[in-house]
PDB file of C-alpha atoms in Angstrom:
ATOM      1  CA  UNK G   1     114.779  74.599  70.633  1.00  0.00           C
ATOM      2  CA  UNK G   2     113.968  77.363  72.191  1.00  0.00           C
ATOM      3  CA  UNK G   3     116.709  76.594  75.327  1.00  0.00           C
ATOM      4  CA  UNK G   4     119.857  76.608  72.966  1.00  0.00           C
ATOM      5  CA  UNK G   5     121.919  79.829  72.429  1.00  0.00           C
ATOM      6  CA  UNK G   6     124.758  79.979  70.481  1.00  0.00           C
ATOM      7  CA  UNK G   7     127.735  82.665  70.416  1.00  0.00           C
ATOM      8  CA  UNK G   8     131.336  82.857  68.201  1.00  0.00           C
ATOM      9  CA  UNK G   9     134.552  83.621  69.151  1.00  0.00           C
ATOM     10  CA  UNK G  10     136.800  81.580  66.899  1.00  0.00           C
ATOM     11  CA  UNK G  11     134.906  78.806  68.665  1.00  0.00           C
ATOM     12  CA  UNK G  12     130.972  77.938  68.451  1.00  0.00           C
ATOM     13  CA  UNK G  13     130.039  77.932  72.055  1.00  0.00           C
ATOM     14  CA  UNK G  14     126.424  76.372  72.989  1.00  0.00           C
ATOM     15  CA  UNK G  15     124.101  76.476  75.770  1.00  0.00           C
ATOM     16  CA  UNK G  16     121.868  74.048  76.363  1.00  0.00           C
ATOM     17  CA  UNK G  17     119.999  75.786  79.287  1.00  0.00           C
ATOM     18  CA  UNK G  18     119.438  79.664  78.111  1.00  0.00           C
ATOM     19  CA  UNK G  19     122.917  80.836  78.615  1.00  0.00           C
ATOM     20  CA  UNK G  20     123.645  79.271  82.411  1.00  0.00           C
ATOM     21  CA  UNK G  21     126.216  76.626  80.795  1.00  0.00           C
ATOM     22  CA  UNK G  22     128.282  76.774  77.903  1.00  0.00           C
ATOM     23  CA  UNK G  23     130.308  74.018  76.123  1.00  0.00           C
ATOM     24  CA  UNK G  24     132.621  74.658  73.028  1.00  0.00           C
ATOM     25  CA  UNK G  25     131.343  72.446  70.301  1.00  0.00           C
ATOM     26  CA  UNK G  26     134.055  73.607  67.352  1.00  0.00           C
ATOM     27  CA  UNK G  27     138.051  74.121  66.498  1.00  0.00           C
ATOM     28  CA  UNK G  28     139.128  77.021  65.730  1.00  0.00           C
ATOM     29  CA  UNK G  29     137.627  77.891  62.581  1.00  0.00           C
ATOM     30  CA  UNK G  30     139.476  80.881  61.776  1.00  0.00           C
ATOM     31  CA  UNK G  31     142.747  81.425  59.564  1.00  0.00           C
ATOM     32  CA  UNK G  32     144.630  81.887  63.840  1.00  0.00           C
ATOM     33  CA  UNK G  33     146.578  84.039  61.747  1.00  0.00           C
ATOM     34  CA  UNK G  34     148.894  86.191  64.905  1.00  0.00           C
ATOM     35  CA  UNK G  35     149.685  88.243  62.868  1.00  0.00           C
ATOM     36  CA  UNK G  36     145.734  90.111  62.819  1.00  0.00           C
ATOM     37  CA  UNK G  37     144.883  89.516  66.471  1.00  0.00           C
ATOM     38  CA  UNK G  38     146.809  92.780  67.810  1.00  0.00           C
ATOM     39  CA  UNK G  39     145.603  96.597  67.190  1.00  0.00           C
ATOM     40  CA  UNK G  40     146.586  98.023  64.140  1.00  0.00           C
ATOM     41  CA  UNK G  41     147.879 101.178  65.827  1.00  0.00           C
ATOM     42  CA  UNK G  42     150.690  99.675  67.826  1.00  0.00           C
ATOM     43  CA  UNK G  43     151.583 100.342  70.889  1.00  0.00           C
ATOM     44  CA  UNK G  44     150.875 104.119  71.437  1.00  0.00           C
ATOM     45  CA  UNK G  45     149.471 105.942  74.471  1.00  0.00           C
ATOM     46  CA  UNK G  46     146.238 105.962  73.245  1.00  0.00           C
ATOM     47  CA  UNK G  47     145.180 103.575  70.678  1.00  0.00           C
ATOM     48  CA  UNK G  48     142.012 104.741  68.498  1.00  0.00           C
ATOM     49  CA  UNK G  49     140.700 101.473  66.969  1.00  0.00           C
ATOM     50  CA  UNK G  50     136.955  99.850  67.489  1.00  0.00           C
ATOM     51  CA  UNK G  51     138.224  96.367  67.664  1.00  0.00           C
ATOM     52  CA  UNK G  52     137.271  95.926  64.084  1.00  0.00           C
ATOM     53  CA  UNK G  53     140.846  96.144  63.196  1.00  0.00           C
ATOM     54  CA  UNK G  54     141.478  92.683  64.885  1.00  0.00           C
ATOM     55  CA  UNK G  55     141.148  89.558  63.185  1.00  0.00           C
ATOM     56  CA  UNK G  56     140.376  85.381  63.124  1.00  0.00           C
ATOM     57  CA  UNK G  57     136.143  85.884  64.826  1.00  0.00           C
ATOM     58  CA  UNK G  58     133.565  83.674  63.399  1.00  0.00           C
ATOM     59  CA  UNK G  59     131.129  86.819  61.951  1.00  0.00           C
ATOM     60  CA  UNK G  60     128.455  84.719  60.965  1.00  0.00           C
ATOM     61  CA  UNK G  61     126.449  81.888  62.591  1.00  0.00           C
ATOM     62  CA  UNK G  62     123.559  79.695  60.999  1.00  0.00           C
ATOM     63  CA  UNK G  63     121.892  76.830  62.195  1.00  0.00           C
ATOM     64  CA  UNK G  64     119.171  75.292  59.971  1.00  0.00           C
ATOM     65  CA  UNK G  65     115.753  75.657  61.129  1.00  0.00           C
ATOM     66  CA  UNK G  66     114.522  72.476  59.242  1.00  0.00           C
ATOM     67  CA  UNK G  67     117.704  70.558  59.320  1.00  0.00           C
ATOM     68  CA  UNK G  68     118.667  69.390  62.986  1.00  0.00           C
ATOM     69  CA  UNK G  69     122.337  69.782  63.898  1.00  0.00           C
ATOM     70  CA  UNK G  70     122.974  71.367  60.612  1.00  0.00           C
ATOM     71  CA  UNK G  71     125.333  75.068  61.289  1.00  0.00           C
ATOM     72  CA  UNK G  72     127.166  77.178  59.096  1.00  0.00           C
ATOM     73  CA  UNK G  73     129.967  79.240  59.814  1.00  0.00           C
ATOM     74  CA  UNK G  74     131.488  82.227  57.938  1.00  0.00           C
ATOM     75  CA  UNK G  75     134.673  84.241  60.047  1.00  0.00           C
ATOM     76  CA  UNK G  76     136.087  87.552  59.254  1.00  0.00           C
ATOM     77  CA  UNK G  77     139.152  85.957  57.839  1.00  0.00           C
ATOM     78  CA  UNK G  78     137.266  84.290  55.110  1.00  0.00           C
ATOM     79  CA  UNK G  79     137.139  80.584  56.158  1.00  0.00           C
ATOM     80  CA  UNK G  80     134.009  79.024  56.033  1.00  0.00           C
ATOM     81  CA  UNK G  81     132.619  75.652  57.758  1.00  0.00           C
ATOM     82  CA  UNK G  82     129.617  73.833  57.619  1.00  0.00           C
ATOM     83  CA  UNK G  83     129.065  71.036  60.223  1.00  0.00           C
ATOM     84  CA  UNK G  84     125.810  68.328  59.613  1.00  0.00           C
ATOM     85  CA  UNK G  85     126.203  66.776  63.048  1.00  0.00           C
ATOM     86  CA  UNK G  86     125.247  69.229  65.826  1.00  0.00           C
ATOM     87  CA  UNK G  87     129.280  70.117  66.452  1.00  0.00           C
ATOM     88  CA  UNK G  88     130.660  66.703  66.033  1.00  0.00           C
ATOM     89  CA  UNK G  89     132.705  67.386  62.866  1.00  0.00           C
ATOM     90  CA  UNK G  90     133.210  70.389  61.269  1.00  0.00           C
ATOM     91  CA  UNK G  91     134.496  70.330  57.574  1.00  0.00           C
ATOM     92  CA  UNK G  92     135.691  73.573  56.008  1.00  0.00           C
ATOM     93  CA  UNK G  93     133.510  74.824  52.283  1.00  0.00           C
ATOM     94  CA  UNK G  94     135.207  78.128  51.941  1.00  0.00           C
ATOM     95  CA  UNK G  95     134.358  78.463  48.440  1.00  0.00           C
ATOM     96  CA  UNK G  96     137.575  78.016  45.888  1.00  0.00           C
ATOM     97  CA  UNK G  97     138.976  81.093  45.041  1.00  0.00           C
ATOM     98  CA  UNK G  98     137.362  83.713  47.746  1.00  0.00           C
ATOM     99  CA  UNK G  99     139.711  86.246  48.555  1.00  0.00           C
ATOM    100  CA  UNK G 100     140.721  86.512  52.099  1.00  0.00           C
ATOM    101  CA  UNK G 101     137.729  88.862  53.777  1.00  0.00           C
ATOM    102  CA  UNK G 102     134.843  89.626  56.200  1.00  0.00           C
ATOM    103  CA  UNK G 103     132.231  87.096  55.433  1.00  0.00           C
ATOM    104  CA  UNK G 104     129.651  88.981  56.834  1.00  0.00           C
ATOM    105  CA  UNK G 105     126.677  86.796  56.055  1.00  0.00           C
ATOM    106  CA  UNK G 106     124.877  83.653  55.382  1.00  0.00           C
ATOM    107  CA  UNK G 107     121.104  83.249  53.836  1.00  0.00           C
ATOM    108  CA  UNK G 108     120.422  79.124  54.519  1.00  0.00           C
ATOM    109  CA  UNK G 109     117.777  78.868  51.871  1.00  0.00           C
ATOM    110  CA  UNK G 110     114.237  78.557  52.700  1.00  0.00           C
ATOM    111  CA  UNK G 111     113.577  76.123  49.780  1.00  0.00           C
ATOM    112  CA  UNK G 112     116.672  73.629  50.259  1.00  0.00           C
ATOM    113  CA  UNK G 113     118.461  72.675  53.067  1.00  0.00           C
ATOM    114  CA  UNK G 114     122.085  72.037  51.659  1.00  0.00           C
ATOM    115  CA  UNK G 115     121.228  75.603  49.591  1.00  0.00           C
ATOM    116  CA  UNK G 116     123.093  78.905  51.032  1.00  0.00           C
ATOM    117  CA  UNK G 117     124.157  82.026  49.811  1.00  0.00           C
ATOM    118  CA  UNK G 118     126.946  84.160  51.605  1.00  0.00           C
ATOM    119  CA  UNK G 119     128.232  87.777  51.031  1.00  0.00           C
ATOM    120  CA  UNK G 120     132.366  88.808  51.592  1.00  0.00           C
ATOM    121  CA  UNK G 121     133.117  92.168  51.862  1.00  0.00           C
ATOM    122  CA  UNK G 122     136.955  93.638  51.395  1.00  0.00           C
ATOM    123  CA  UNK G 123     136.392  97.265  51.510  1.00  0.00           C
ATOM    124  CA  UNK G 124     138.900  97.457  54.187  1.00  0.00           C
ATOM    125  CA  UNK G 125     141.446  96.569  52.116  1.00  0.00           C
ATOM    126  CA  UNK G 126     140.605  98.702  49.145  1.00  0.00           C
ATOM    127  CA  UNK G 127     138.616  96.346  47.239  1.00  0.00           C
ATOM    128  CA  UNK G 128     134.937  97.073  46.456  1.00  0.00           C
ATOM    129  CA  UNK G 129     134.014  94.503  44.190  1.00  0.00           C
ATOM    130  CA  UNK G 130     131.041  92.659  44.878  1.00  0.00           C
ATOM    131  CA  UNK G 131     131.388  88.866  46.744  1.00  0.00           C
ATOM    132  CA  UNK G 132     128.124  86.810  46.966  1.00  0.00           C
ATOM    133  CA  UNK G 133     128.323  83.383  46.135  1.00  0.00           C
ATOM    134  CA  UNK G 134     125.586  80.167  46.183  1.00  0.00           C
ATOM    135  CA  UNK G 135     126.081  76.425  46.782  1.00  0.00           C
ATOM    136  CA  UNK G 136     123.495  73.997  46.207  1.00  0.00           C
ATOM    137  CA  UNK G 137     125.504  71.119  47.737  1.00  0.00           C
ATOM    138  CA  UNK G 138     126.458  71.989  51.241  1.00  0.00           C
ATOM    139  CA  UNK G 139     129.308  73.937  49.730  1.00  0.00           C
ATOM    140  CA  UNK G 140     130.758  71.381  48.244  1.00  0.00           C
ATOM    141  CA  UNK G 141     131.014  73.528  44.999  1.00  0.00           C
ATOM    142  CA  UNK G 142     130.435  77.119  45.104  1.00  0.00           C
ATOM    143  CA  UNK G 143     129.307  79.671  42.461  1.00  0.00           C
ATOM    144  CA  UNK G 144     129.987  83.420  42.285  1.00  0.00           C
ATOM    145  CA  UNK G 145     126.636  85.065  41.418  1.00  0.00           C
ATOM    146  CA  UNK G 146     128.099  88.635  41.994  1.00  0.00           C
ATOM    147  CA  UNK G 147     131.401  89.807  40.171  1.00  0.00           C
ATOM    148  CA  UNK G 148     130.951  93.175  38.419  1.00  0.00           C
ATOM    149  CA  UNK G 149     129.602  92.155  35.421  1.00  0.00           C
ATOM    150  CA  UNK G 150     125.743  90.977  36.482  1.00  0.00           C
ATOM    151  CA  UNK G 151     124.042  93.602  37.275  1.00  0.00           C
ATOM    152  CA  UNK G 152     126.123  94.720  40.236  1.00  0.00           C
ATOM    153  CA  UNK G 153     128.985  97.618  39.535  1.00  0.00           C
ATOM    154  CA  UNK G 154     132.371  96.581  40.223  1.00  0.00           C
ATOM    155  CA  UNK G 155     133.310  98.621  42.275  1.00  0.00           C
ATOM    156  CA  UNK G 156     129.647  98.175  45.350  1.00  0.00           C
ATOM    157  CA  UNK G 157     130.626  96.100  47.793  1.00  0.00           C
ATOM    158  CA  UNK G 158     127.892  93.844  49.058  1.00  0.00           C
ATOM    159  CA  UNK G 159     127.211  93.537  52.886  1.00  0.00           C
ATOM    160  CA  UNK G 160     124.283  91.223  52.498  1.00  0.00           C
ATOM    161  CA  UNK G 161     122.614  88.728  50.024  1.00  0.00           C
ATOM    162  CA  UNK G 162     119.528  87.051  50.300  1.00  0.00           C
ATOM    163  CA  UNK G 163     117.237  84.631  48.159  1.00  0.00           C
ATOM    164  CA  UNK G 164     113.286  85.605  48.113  1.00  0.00           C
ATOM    165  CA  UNK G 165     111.336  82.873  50.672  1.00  0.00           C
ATOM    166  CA  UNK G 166     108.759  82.038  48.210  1.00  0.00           C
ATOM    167  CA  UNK G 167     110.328  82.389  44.645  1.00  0.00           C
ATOM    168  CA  UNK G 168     113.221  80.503  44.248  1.00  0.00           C
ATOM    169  CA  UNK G 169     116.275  81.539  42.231  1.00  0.00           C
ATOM    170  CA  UNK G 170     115.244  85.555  43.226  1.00  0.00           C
ATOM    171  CA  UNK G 171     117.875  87.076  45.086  1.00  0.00           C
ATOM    172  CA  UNK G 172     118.309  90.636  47.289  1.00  0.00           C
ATOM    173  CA  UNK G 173     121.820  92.553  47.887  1.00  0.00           C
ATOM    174  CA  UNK G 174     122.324  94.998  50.248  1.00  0.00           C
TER     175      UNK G 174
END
């Protein structure tokens, strides 16, 4: 629908009408962790941070494009939620055992609908292992498909994973 914008804070926020209106159609789907939400360099005359520094933002935003009502949500904090109902529920699938990090992306499969792939990055805090993981079920279950020891060095950090739109099981990291 080609009238429907959507935008993240640690809300989803939708338009209906091209961006005159907005609603909030989430909870906070972030960790709302205080703690993160203030500039790392205290409270100086000048403070020299980008923003990045500050915590608990929905990163990533996918809605299906051949399931209706069907969005995915991955936030900088590492909590991830999926909701099959246009915004009525959302139920968290942050997959079991992701560190807390910047999940900076999610690939909804082109060959099945309750198929994604997502890619956590933790560079920031010293740790440049690779993250990308794949569910099959919605994330329901989750499985890590980069860890080191695949193909991937342990110590390249992934920004980006993505599966091949025609050959199924192929996957691209960036």
């Amino acid at each position: 629908n080609s009238n429907v914008v959507y935008h993240a804070s640690q809300y989803v926020h939708r338009s209906m009408d091209k961006g005159k209106t907005w609603e909030v159609i989430s909870p906070d789907l972030t960790r709302n962790d205080p703690s993160k939400q203030d500039y790392s360099g205290g409270t100086g005359v000048s403070r020299d941070n980008t923003g990045v520094e500050v915590y608990n933002t929905i990163f990533a935003l996918e809605e299906s494009a051949t399931v209706p009502g069907l969005i995915w949500t991955g936030a900088d904090d590492g909590r991830m939620h999926i909701t099959r109902d246009n915004g009525k529920t959302w139920t968290e699938i942050t997959p079991a055992g992701m560190p807390e990090g910047t999940l900076n992306m999610i690939d909804l499969s082109a060959h099945d609908p309750g198929r994604a792939l997502v890619a956590l990055y933790r560079y920031r805090q010293n740790d440049f292992q690779p993250y990308a993981y794949l569910t099959n079920d919605y994330g329901k279950t989750w499985k890590r498909i980069a860890d080191g020891a695949n193909g991937i060095p342990k110590d390249h950090f992934v920004r980006v994973v993505r599966e091949d739109p025609t050959r199924k099981g192929l996957f691209y990291a960036g």
